[in-house]
Amino acid sequence: MQRVGLLIVTLYAALIGGTELTFELPDNEKQCFYEDLEEGAKFDIDFQVIAGGNYDVDCFVTDPMNNVLYEEQRKQYDSFSHTAALKGVYKVCFSNEFSTFSHKTVYLDFRAGEDTPLLPDMNRATALTQMESACLSIHEILKVVADSQTWYRLREAQDRLRAEDLNERVSFWSIGETIILFVVSLGQVLMLKSFFNDKKTNVATST
Amino acid sequence: MTVVASCVGVLLLFAWFTPSKALYFHIGETEKKCFIEEIPDETMVIGKYRTQLWDKQTGSFLPATPGLGMHVEIKDPDTKVILSRQYGSDGRFTFTSHTPGEHQICLHSNSTKMALFAGGKLRVHLDIQVGEHTNNYPEIAAKDKLTELQLRVRQLLDQVEQIQKEQNYQRYREERFRMTSESTNQRVLWWSIAQTVILIITAIWQMRHLKSFFEAKKLV
């Protein structure tokens, strides 16, 4: 019975892991995310703006006492690490209030606490065999590879969206310029003709 | 042995349902919150959420309120709806992607009793796991009777498989990016030539038209 209780407690304590979210932030709006953390828990926040306007956003992080731990204006991407000094609710906010018409797509990666152990009774304190420690190091390296892939995926998404935007703009403005060209040349000819027509009638009336 | 079995049972139950300490945010009554997941194909995604409602009387958030549901809508990269379901105040939704790309997961509250929502704030705890993070390793160990070492190797295999899928997806995306860039290049080239030609033709037309106009007016 005690063992069950202990296992449940360890499960709750260790289940924090990490959350990756990509969300849309409309203009003039603020979006906040909250996480309940224990004292001494280490957390990492990574964010990147994938789409919208100048690809920048305001971000600030506060602790349970409303002290500002991190505050940046108009950042494209950043990373922030902190060890929780207090137990309570920590807040991460993103603000697009400076923008009047462009909504932003923001990627957030909030990692807190320890990774969930593979099996409930895997106790990290006991010594690992060589095979097990090899597996563990491969696991850690693969996590780095996966994170690196996520980074590149986000950069690629941002570049691709910019390229698609450019493509659209090129079409739009090419057609626009052709129309303006026709309108202007026609307008010039008509105006010039109208000058001479008026002058003719003026000459006719004065004589 | 029975203690261990019951432990595993209890763990499976908890692992299945509740994101006990996940990131949470506030949502208004008619507000729709959407999240984007860019994933390769044949990837499983499991989302778990838990809601709490603001209670004016106690001045705090009450746990799970009956009658308060969340509507979950999931769209694939072609904006086709692949899941559109009503869940209770605590829910778990899962889907597997069949096309690589940006999937959109939208949540909005669908309360049956409007009075419940008078405070205006609903707290949603959300946990979305993608790919190899969706695997429930204690369950796999129990089902296939794997030792700890075998389970670790299985986890590594799953991780590598997911990395491989992501790389294939990256190749597909790069191709799209390249096509877009080449299309832009072509468009810039052809429109520049076309505009120069139109400009020259318009200039010639203008001069000829004005010349005939002046000749008619006996000015030339």
Coordinates of N, CA and C in Angstrom, one line a residue, chain B:
Chain B
M1 N 4.0 -9.3 -6.0 CA 3.7 -9.3 -7.4 C 2.4 -8.6 -7.7
T2 N 1.4 -8.9 -6.8 CA 0.1 -8.2 -7.0 C 0.2 -6.7 -6.8
V3 N 1.1 -6.4 -5.8 CA 1.3 -4.9 -5.6 C 1.8 -4.2 -6.8
V4 N 2.8 -4.9 -7.4 CA 3.4 -4.3 -8.7 C 2.3 -4.2 -9.7
A5 N 1.6 -5.3 -9.9 CA 0.5 -5.3 -10.9 C -0.5 -4.2 -10.7
S6 N -0.9 -4.0 -9.4 CA -1.8 -2.9 -9.1 C -1.2 -1.6 -9.4
C7 N 0.1 -1.5 -9.0 CA 0.8 -0.2 -9.3 C 0.7 0.2 -10.8
V8 N 1.1 -0.9 -11.6 CA 1.1 -0.6 -13.0 C -0.3 -0.3 -13.5
G9 N -1.3 -1.0 -12.9 CA -2.7 -0.7 -13.3 C -3.1 0.8 -13.0
V10 N -2.7 1.2 -11.8 CA -3.1 2.6 -11.4 C -2.3 3.6 -12.3
L11 N -1.1 3.3 -12.6 CA -0.3 4.2 -13.4 C -0.9 4.3 -14.8
L12 N -1.3 3.1 -15.3 CA -1.9 3.2 -16.7 C -3.1 4.1 -16.7
L13 N -3.9 3.9 -15.6 CA -5.1 4.7 -15.5 C -4.8 6.2 -15.5
F14 N -3.8 6.6 -14.7 CA -3.4 8.0 -14.6 C -2.8 8.5 -15.9
A15 N -1.9 7.7 -16.5 CA -1.2 8.1 -17.7 C -2.2 8.3 -18.8
W16 N -3.3 7.5 -18.8 CA -4.3 7.6 -19.9 C -5.0 8.9 -19.9
F17 N -5.4 9.3 -18.7 CA -6.4 10.4 -18.7 C -6.0 11.8 -18.3
T18 N -5.4 12.0 -17.2 CA -5.2 13.4 -16.7 C -3.8 14.0 -17.0
P19 N -3.8 15.2 -17.5 CA -2.5 15.9 -17.5 C -2.4 16.6 -16.2
S20 N -1.9 15.9 -15.2 CA -2.0 16.4 -13.8 C -1.3 17.8 -13.7
K21 N -0.2 18.0 -14.3 CA 0.5 19.3 -14.1 C 0.9 19.8 -15.5
A22 N 0.0 20.1 -16.3 CA 0.4 20.6 -17.6 C 0.2 22.1 -17.6
L23 N 0.7 22.7 -18.7 CA 0.5 24.2 -19.0 C -0.9 24.5 -19.0
Y24 N -1.4 25.6 -18.4 CA -2.8 25.9 -18.6 C -2.9 27.4 -19.0
F25 N -4.1 27.7 -19.6 CA -4.4 29.0 -20.1 C -5.9 29.3 -19.8
H26 N -6.3 30.5 -20.0 CA -7.7 30.9 -19.8 C -8.4 31.1 -21.1
I27 N -9.7 30.7 -21.1 CA -10.4 30.8 -22.4 C -11.8 31.4 -22.0
G28 N -12.3 32.3 -22.9 CA -13.6 32.9 -22.6 C -14.7 32.0 -23.1
E29 N -15.9 32.5 -23.0 CA -17.1 31.6 -23.2 C -17.2 31.2 -24.7
T30 N -17.2 32.2 -25.6 CA -17.3 31.9 -27.0 C -16.0 31.8 -27.7
E31 N -14.9 31.9 -27.0 CA -13.6 32.0 -27.6 C -13.2 30.6 -28.1
K32 N -12.5 30.7 -29.2 CA -12.0 29.4 -29.8 C -10.5 29.5 -29.8
K33 N -9.8 28.6 -29.2 CA -8.4 28.6 -29.2 C -7.8 27.5 -30.1
C34 N -6.9 27.9 -31.0 CA -6.4 27.0 -32.0 C -4.9 26.8 -31.8
F35 N -4.5 25.6 -32.0 CA -3.1 25.3 -31.9 C -2.7 24.5 -33.2
I36 N -1.5 24.8 -33.6 CA -1.0 24.3 -34.9 C 0.1 23.2 -34.6
E37 N -0.1 22.1 -35.2 CA 1.0 21.0 -35.1 C 1.5 20.7 -36.4
E38 N 2.8 21.0 -36.7 CA 3.3 20.6 -38.0 C 4.0 19.3 -37.8
I39 N 3.4 18.2 -38.4 CA 3.9 16.9 -38.2 C 4.1 16.1 -39.5
P40 N 5.0 15.2 -39.6 CA 5.1 14.3 -40.7 C 3.9 13.3 -40.8
D41 N 3.8 12.5 -41.8 CA 2.7 11.6 -41.9 C 2.8 10.4 -41.1
E42 N 1.7 9.7 -40.9 CA 1.7 8.5 -40.0 C 2.2 8.8 -38.6
T43 N 1.9 9.9 -38.1 CA 2.4 10.3 -36.7 C 1.2 10.4 -35.8
M44 N 1.3 9.8 -34.7 CA 0.2 9.8 -33.8 C 0.3 11.0 -32.8
V45 N -0.9 11.7 -32.6 CA -0.9 12.8 -31.7 C -2.0 12.5 -30.6
I46 N -1.6 12.7 -29.3 CA -2.5 12.5 -28.3 C -2.6 13.8 -27.5
G47 N -3.9 14.3 -27.4 CA -4.1 15.5 -26.6 C -4.9 15.3 -25.4
K48 N -4.5 15.8 -24.2 CA -5.3 15.6 -23.0 C -5.6 17.0 -22.5
Y49 N -6.8 17.2 -22.0 CA -7.2 18.5 -21.4 C -8.0 18.3 -20.2
R50 N -7.9 19.3 -19.3 CA -8.7 19.2 -18.1 C -9.2 20.7 -17.9
T51 N -10.5 20.8 -17.5 CA -11.0 22.2 -17.4 C -11.4 22.5 -15.9
Q52 N -11.3 23.7 -15.6 CA -11.7 24.2 -14.3 C -12.5 25.5 -14.5
L53 N -13.5 25.6 -13.7 CA -14.4 26.8 -13.8 C -14.2 27.8 -12.7
W54 N -14.2 29.1 -12.9 CA -14.1 30.1 -11.9 C -15.4 30.1 -11.1
D55 N -15.3 30.0 -9.8 CA -16.4 30.1 -8.9 C -16.4 31.4 -8.1
K56 N -17.4 32.2 -8.4 CA -17.4 33.5 -7.7 C -17.5 33.4 -6.2
Q57 N -18.3 32.4 -5.8 CA -18.5 32.2 -4.3 C -17.3 31.9 -3.6
T58 N -16.6 30.9 -4.0 CA -15.3 30.6 -3.3 C -14.1 31.4 -3.8
G59 N -14.3 32.1 -4.9 CA -13.2 32.9 -5.4 C -12.0 32.1 -5.9
S60 N -12.3 30.9 -6.4 CA -11.2 30.1 -6.9 C -11.7 29.2 -8.0
F61 N -10.8 28.5 -8.6 CA -11.2 27.6 -9.7 C -11.6 26.3 -9.1
L62 N -12.8 25.9 -9.5 CA -13.3 24.6 -9.1 C -12.9 23.5 -10.0
P63 N -12.6 22.3 -9.5 CA -12.3 21.2 -10.4 C -13.5 20.8 -11.2
A64 N -13.3 19.8 -12.2 CA -14.2 19.4 -13.2 C -15.7 19.6 -12.9
T65 N -16.3 20.4 -13.8 CA -17.7 20.8 -13.6 C -18.5 20.0 -14.6
P66 N -19.5 19.2 -14.2 CA -20.3 18.5 -15.1 C -21.2 19.5 -15.9
G67 N -21.5 19.1 -17.1 CA -22.3 19.9 -18.0 C -21.5 20.9 -18.8
L68 N -20.2 21.0 -18.5 CA -19.4 21.9 -19.2 C -18.5 21.1 -20.2
G69 N -18.8 21.2 -21.5 CA -18.0 20.4 -22.4 C -17.1 21.2 -23.3
M70 N -16.2 20.6 -23.9 CA -15.3 21.2 -24.9 C -15.5 20.6 -26.2
H71 N -15.6 21.4 -27.2 CA -15.7 20.9 -28.6 C -14.3 20.9 -29.2
V72 N -13.9 19.7 -29.7 CA -12.6 19.7 -30.3 C -12.7 19.5 -31.8
E73 N -12.0 20.3 -32.6 CA -12.1 20.2 -34.0 C -10.7 20.1 -34.6
I74 N -10.4 19.1 -35.3 CA -9.0 19.0 -35.9 C -9.1 19.0 -37.4
K75 N -8.3 19.8 -38.0 CA -8.2 19.9 -39.4 C -6.9 19.5 -40.0
D76 N -6.9 18.8 -41.1 CA -5.6 18.4 -41.7 C -5.0 19.5 -42.6
P77 N -3.8 19.3 -43.2 CA -3.2 20.4 -43.9 C -4.1 20.9 -45.1
D78 N -5.0 20.1 -45.6 CA -5.9 20.5 -46.7 C -7.2 21.1 -46.2
T79 N -7.2 21.5 -44.9 CA -8.3 22.1 -44.2 C -9.5 21.2 -44.3
K80 N -9.3 19.9 -44.3 CA -10.4 19.0 -44.2 C -10.6 18.6 -42.7
V81 N -11.8 18.5 -42.2 CA -12.0 18.2 -40.8 C -11.8 16.7 -40.6
I82 N -10.8 16.3 -39.8 CA -10.7 14.9 -39.5 C -11.2 14.5 -38.2
L83 N -11.5 15.4 -37.3 CA -12.1 15.0 -36.0 C -12.9 16.2 -35.6
S84 N -14.2 16.0 -35.2 CA -15.0 17.1 -34.7 C -16.0 16.5 -33.7
R85 N -15.5 16.6 -32.4 CA -16.3 15.9 -31.4 C -16.5 16.7 -30.2
Q86 N -17.5 16.4 -29.5 CA -17.8 17.0 -28.2 C -17.2 16.1 -27.1
Y87 N -16.5 16.7 -26.2 CA -16.0 15.9 -25.1 C -16.5 16.5 -23.8
G88 N -16.3 15.8 -22.7 CA -16.7 16.3 -21.4 C -15.8 17.4 -20.9
S89 N -15.8 17.6 -19.6 CA -15.0 18.7 -19.0 C -13.5 18.2 -18.9
D90 N -13.3 16.9 -18.9 CA -12.0 16.3 -19.0 C -12.0 15.4 -20.2
G91 N -11.0 15.6 -21.1 CA -11.1 14.8 -22.3 C -9.7 14.4 -22.8
R92 N -9.8 13.4 -23.7 CA -8.6 12.9 -24.3 C -8.9 12.7 -25.8
F93 N -8.2 13.3 -26.7 CA -8.4 13.1 -28.1 C -7.2 12.6 -28.8
T94 N -7.3 11.8 -29.8 CA -6.2 11.2 -30.5 C -6.4 11.2 -32.0
F95 N -5.4 11.4 -32.7 CA -5.5 11.2 -34.2 C -4.2 10.9 -34.8
T96 N -4.2 10.3 -36.0 CA -3.0 9.9 -36.7 C -3.0 10.7 -38.0
S97 N -1.9 11.3 -38.3 CA -1.9 12.1 -39.5 C -1.6 11.2 -40.7
H98 N -2.4 11.5 -41.8 CA -2.2 10.7 -43.0 C -1.5 11.6 -44.1
T99 N -1.5 12.9 -44.0 CA -0.7 13.7 -44.9 C 0.2 14.6 -44.0
P100 N 1.4 14.8 -44.5 CA 2.3 15.6 -43.7 C 1.9 17.1 -43.8
G101 N 2.1 17.8 -42.7 CA 1.9 19.3 -42.8 C 1.3 19.8 -41.5
E102 N 0.7 21.0 -41.7 CA 0.2 21.7 -40.5 C -1.2 21.3 -40.2
H103 N -1.4 20.7 -39.0 CA -2.7 20.3 -38.6 C -3.1 21.3 -37.5
Q104 N -4.4 21.6 -37.6 CA -4.9 22.6 -36.6 C -5.8 22.0 -35.6
I105 N -5.5 22.2 -34.4 CA -6.4 21.6 -33.3 C -7.1 22.8 -32.6
C106 N -8.4 22.8 -32.8 CA -9.2 23.9 -32.2 C -10.1 23.5 -31.1
L107 N -10.1 24.3 -30.0 CA -10.9 24.0 -28.8 C -11.9 25.1 -28.6
H108 N -13.1 24.9 -28.3 CA -14.0 25.9 -27.8 C -15.0 25.3 -26.8
S109 N -15.4 26.1 -25.9 CA -16.3 25.5 -24.8 C -17.7 25.4 -25.4
N110 N -18.4 24.4 -24.9 CA -19.8 24.2 -25.4 C -20.6 23.9 -24.1
S111 N -20.9 24.9 -23.3 CA -21.5 24.7 -22.1 C -23.0 24.5 -22.3
T112 N -23.6 23.5 -21.6 CA -25.0 23.3 -21.7 C -25.8 24.2 -20.8
K113 N -25.2 24.6 -19.8 CA -25.9 25.5 -18.9 C -25.1 26.9 -18.9
M114 N -25.7 27.8 -19.5 CA -25.1 29.1 -19.7 C -24.8 29.8 -18.3
A115 N -25.6 29.5 -17.3 CA -25.4 30.1 -16.0 C -24.0 29.8 -15.4
L116 N -23.5 28.6 -15.7 CA -22.2 28.2 -15.2 C -21.1 29.1 -15.6
F117 N -21.3 29.7 -16.8 CA -20.2 30.5 -17.3 C -20.3 32.0 -17.0
A118 N -21.1 32.4 -16.0 CA -21.3 33.8 -15.7 C -20.0 34.5 -15.3
G119 N -19.0 33.8 -14.7 CA -17.7 34.4 -14.3 C -16.9 34.7 -15.5
G120 N -17.1 34.0 -16.6 CA -16.4 34.3 -17.9 C -15.1 33.7 -18.0
K121 N -14.5 33.0 -17.1 CA -13.2 32.5 -17.3 C -13.2 30.9 -17.1
L122 N -12.6 30.3 -18.0 CA -12.5 28.8 -17.9 C -11.0 28.5 -18.0
R123 N -10.5 27.7 -17.1 CA -9.1 27.4 -17.1 C -8.9 26.0 -17.8
V124 N -8.1 25.9 -18.8 CA -7.9 24.7 -19.5 C -6.5 24.2 -19.4
H125 N -6.3 23.0 -18.8 CA -4.9 22.4 -18.7 C -4.8 21.6 -20.0
L126 N -3.8 21.8 -20.8 CA -3.6 21.1 -22.0 C -2.3 20.5 -22.1
D127 N -2.3 19.2 -22.6 CA -1.0 18.5 -22.9 C -1.1 17.8 -24.2
I128 N -0.3 18.2 -25.1 CA -0.3 17.6 -26.5 C 1.0 16.8 -26.7
Q129 N 0.9 15.5 -26.9 CA 2.1 14.7 -27.2 C 2.1 14.2 -28.6
V130 N 3.3 14.3 -29.2 CA 3.4 13.9 -30.6 C 4.4 12.8 -30.8
G131 N 4.1 11.9 -31.8 CA 5.1 10.9 -32.2 C 5.5 9.9 -31.1
E132 N 6.8 9.8 -30.8 CA 7.2 8.7 -29.9 C 6.8 9.0 -28.5
H133 N 6.5 10.3 -28.2 CA 6.0 10.6 -26.8 C 4.6 10.1 -26.5
T134 N 3.9 9.6 -27.5 CA 2.6 9.1 -27.3 C 2.7 7.6 -26.8
N135 N 3.8 7.0 -27.0 CA 3.9 5.6 -26.6 C 3.9 5.4 -25.1
N136 N 3.1 4.5 -24.6 CA 3.0 4.2 -23.2 C 3.9 3.1 -22.9
Y137 N 5.1 3.4 -22.4 CA 6.1 2.3 -22.3 C 5.8 1.3 -21.2
P138 N 5.2 1.6 -20.1 CA 4.8 0.6 -19.1 C 3.9 -0.4 -19.8
E139 N 2.9 0.1 -20.6 CA 2.0 -0.8 -21.3 C 2.7 -1.7 -22.3
I140 N 3.6 -1.1 -23.0 CA 4.3 -1.9 -24.0 C 5.2 -3.0 -23.3
A141 N 5.8 -2.6 -22.2 CA 6.6 -3.6 -21.5 C 5.8 -4.7 -21.0
A142 N 4.6 -4.4 -20.5 CA 3.7 -5.4 -19.9 C 3.2 -6.3 -21.0
K143 N 2.8 -5.7 -22.2 CA 2.2 -6.5 -23.3 C 3.2 -7.4 -23.9
D144 N 4.4 -6.9 -24.3 CA 5.4 -7.7 -25.0 C 6.4 -8.4 -24.0
K145 N 6.2 -8.2 -22.7 CA 7.1 -8.8 -21.7 C 8.5 -8.5 -22.0
L146 N 8.9 -7.3 -21.9 CA 10.2 -6.8 -22.2 C 11.0 -6.6 -20.9
T147 N 12.3 -6.8 -20.9 CA 13.1 -6.5 -19.8 C 13.4 -5.0 -19.9
E148 N 14.0 -4.5 -18.9 CA 14.3 -3.0 -18.8 C 15.2 -2.6 -20.0
L149 N 16.2 -3.4 -20.3 CA 17.1 -3.1 -21.3 C 16.4 -3.1 -22.7
Q150 N 15.6 -4.2 -22.9 CA 14.8 -4.3 -24.1 C 13.9 -3.1 -24.3
L151 N 13.3 -2.6 -23.2 CA 12.4 -1.5 -23.3 C 13.2 -0.2 -23.7
R152 N 14.4 -0.1 -23.1 CA 15.2 1.1 -23.5 C 15.5 1.1 -24.9
V153 N 15.9 -0.1 -25.4 CA 16.2 -0.2 -26.9 C 15.0 0.1 -27.7
R154 N 13.8 -0.4 -27.3 CA 12.6 -0.1 -28.0 C 12.3 1.4 -28.1
Q155 N 12.6 2.1 -26.9 CA 12.4 3.5 -26.9 C 13.4 4.2 -27.9
L156 N 14.6 3.8 -28.0 CA 15.6 4.3 -28.9 C 15.1 4.1 -30.3
L157 N 14.6 2.9 -30.6 CA 14.1 2.6 -32.0 C 13.0 3.5 -32.3
D158 N 12.1 3.8 -31.4 CA 10.9 4.7 -31.7 C 11.4 6.1 -32.0
Q159 N 12.4 6.5 -31.2 CA 12.9 7.9 -31.4 C 13.6 8.0 -32.7
V160 N 14.4 7.0 -33.1 CA 15.0 7.0 -34.4 C 14.0 7.0 -35.6
E161 N 13.0 6.2 -35.4 CA 11.9 6.2 -36.4 C 11.3 7.5 -36.6
Q162 N 11.0 8.2 -35.5 CA 10.4 9.5 -35.6 C 11.3 10.5 -36.3
I163 N 12.6 10.4 -36.0 CA 13.6 11.3 -36.6 C 13.6 11.1 -38.1
Q164 N 13.5 9.8 -38.5 CA 13.6 9.5 -39.9 C 12.3 10.1 -40.6
K165 N 11.2 10.0 -39.9 CA 9.9 10.5 -40.5 C 10.1 12.0 -40.7
E166 N 10.6 12.7 -39.7 CA 10.8 14.1 -39.7 C 11.7 14.5 -40.9
Q167 N 12.8 13.7 -41.1 CA 13.7 14.0 -42.2 C 13.0 13.9 -43.6
N168 N 12.2 12.9 -43.7 CA 11.4 12.7 -45.0 C 10.5 13.9 -45.2
Y169 N 9.9 14.3 -44.1 CA 9.0 15.5 -44.2 C 9.8 16.7 -44.6
Q170 N 11.0 16.9 -44.0 CA 11.9 18.0 -44.3 C 12.2 18.0 -45.8
R171 N 12.4 16.8 -46.4 CA 12.8 16.8 -47.8 C 11.6 17.3 -48.7
Y172 N 10.4 16.9 -48.3 CA 9.2 17.3 -49.0 C 9.0 18.8 -48.8
R173 N 9.2 19.4 -47.7 CA 9.1 20.8 -47.5 C 10.1 21.6 -48.3
E174 N 11.3 21.1 -48.3 CA 12.4 21.8 -49.1 C 12.0 21.8 -50.5
E175 N 11.4 20.7 -51.0 CA 10.9 20.7 -52.4 C 9.9 21.8 -52.7
R176 N 9.0 21.9 -51.8 CA 7.9 23.0 -51.9 C 8.5 24.3 -51.9
F177 N 9.5 24.6 -51.0 CA 10.2 25.8 -50.9 C 10.9 26.2 -52.2
R178 N 11.6 25.1 -52.7 CA 12.3 25.3 -53.9 C 11.4 25.7 -55.1
M179 N 10.2 25.0 -55.2 CA 9.2 25.3 -56.2 C 8.7 26.7 -56.1
T180 N 8.5 27.1 -54.9 CA 8.0 28.5 -54.7 C 9.0 29.5 -55.2
S181 N 10.3 29.3 -54.8 CA 11.4 30.2 -55.2 C 11.5 30.2 -56.7
E182 N 11.5 29.0 -57.3 CA 11.6 29.0 -58.8 C 10.5 29.7 -59.5
S183 N 9.3 29.5 -58.9 CA 8.1 30.2 -59.5 C 8.3 31.7 -59.4
T184 N 8.8 32.2 -58.2 CA 9.0 33.6 -58.1 C 10.0 34.1 -59.1
N185 N 11.1 33.3 -59.3 CA 12.1 33.7 -60.2 C 11.6 33.8 -61.6
Q186 N 10.8 32.8 -62.0 CA 10.1 32.9 -63.3 C 9.2 34.1 -63.5
R187 N 8.4 34.3 -62.5 CA 7.5 35.4 -62.6 C 8.2 36.7 -62.7
V188 N 9.2 36.9 -61.9 CA 10.0 38.2 -62.0 C 10.5 38.4 -63.4
L189 N 11.1 37.3 -63.9 CA 11.7 37.3 -65.3 C 10.7 37.7 -66.3
W190 N 9.6 36.9 -66.4 CA 8.6 37.1 -67.4 C 7.9 38.4 -67.3
W191 N 7.5 38.8 -66.1 CA 6.8 40.1 -66.0 C 7.7 41.3 -66.3
S192 N 9.0 41.2 -66.0 CA 9.9 42.3 -66.4 C 10.0 42.4 -67.9
I193 N 10.1 41.3 -68.6 CA 10.2 41.3 -70.1 C 8.8 41.9 -70.6
A194 N 7.8 41.3 -70.1 CA 6.4 41.7 -70.5 C 6.2 43.2 -70.3
Q195 N 6.6 43.7 -69.2 CA 6.4 45.1 -68.9 C 7.2 46.0 -69.8
T196 N 8.4 45.6 -70.1 CA 9.3 46.4 -71.0 C 8.6 46.4 -72.3
V197 N 8.2 45.3 -72.8 CA 7.5 45.2 -74.1 C 6.3 46.1 -74.2
I198 N 5.4 46.0 -73.1 CA 4.2 46.8 -73.1 C 4.6 48.3 -73.0
L199 N 5.6 48.6 -72.3 CA 6.0 50.0 -72.2 C 6.4 50.6 -73.6
I200 N 7.2 49.8 -74.3 CA 7.7 50.2 -75.7 C 6.5 50.3 -76.6
I201 N 5.6 49.3 -76.6 CA 4.4 49.3 -77.5 C 3.5 50.6 -77.2
T202 N 3.3 50.8 -75.9 CA 2.5 51.9 -75.5 C 3.1 53.2 -75.9
A203 N 4.4 53.4 -75.8 CA 5.1 54.6 -76.2 C 5.0 54.8 -77.7
I204 N 5.1 53.7 -78.5 CA 5.0 53.8 -79.9 C 3.6 54.3 -80.3
W205 N 2.6 53.6 -79.6 CA 1.2 53.9 -79.9 C 0.9 55.4 -79.6
Q206 N 1.4 55.8 -78.4 CA 1.2 57.2 -78.0 C 1.7 58.2 -79.1
M207 N 2.9 58.0 -79.5 CA 3.6 58.9 -80.5 C 2.8 58.9 -81.8
R208 N 2.4 57.7 -82.3 CA 1.7 57.6 -83.5 C 0.3 58.3 -83.5
H209 N -0.3 58.1 -82.3 CA -1.7 58.6 -82.1 C -1.6 60.2 -82.1
L210 N -0.6 60.7 -81.4 CA -0.5 62.2 -81.2 C 0.0 62.8 -82.5
K211 N 0.8 62.1 -83.3 CA 1.3 62.6 -84.6 C 0.1 62.7 -85.5
S212 N -0.8 61.7 -85.6 CA -1.9 61.8 -86.5 C -2.9 62.8 -86.0
F213 N -3.0 63.0 -84.7 CA -3.8 64.0 -84.1 C -3.4 65.4 -84.5
F214 N -2.0 65.7 -84.3 CA -1.5 67.0 -84.7 C -1.6 67.3 -86.2
E215 N -1.4 66.2 -87.0 CA -1.5 66.4 -88.4 C -3.0 66.8 -88.8
A216 N -3.9 66.1 -88.1 CA -5.3 66.5 -88.3 C -5.6 67.9 -87.9
K217 N -5.0 68.4 -86.9 CA -5.2 69.7 -86.4 C -4.3 70.8 -87.2
K218 N -3.6 70.3 -88.2 CA -2.7 71.1 -89.0 C -1.7 71.9 -88.2
L219 N -1.2 71.3 -87.2 CA -0.1 71.9 -86.4 C 1.2 71.5 -86.8
V220 N 1.3 70.3 -87.5 CA 2.6 69.7 -87.9 C 2.7 69.8 -89.4

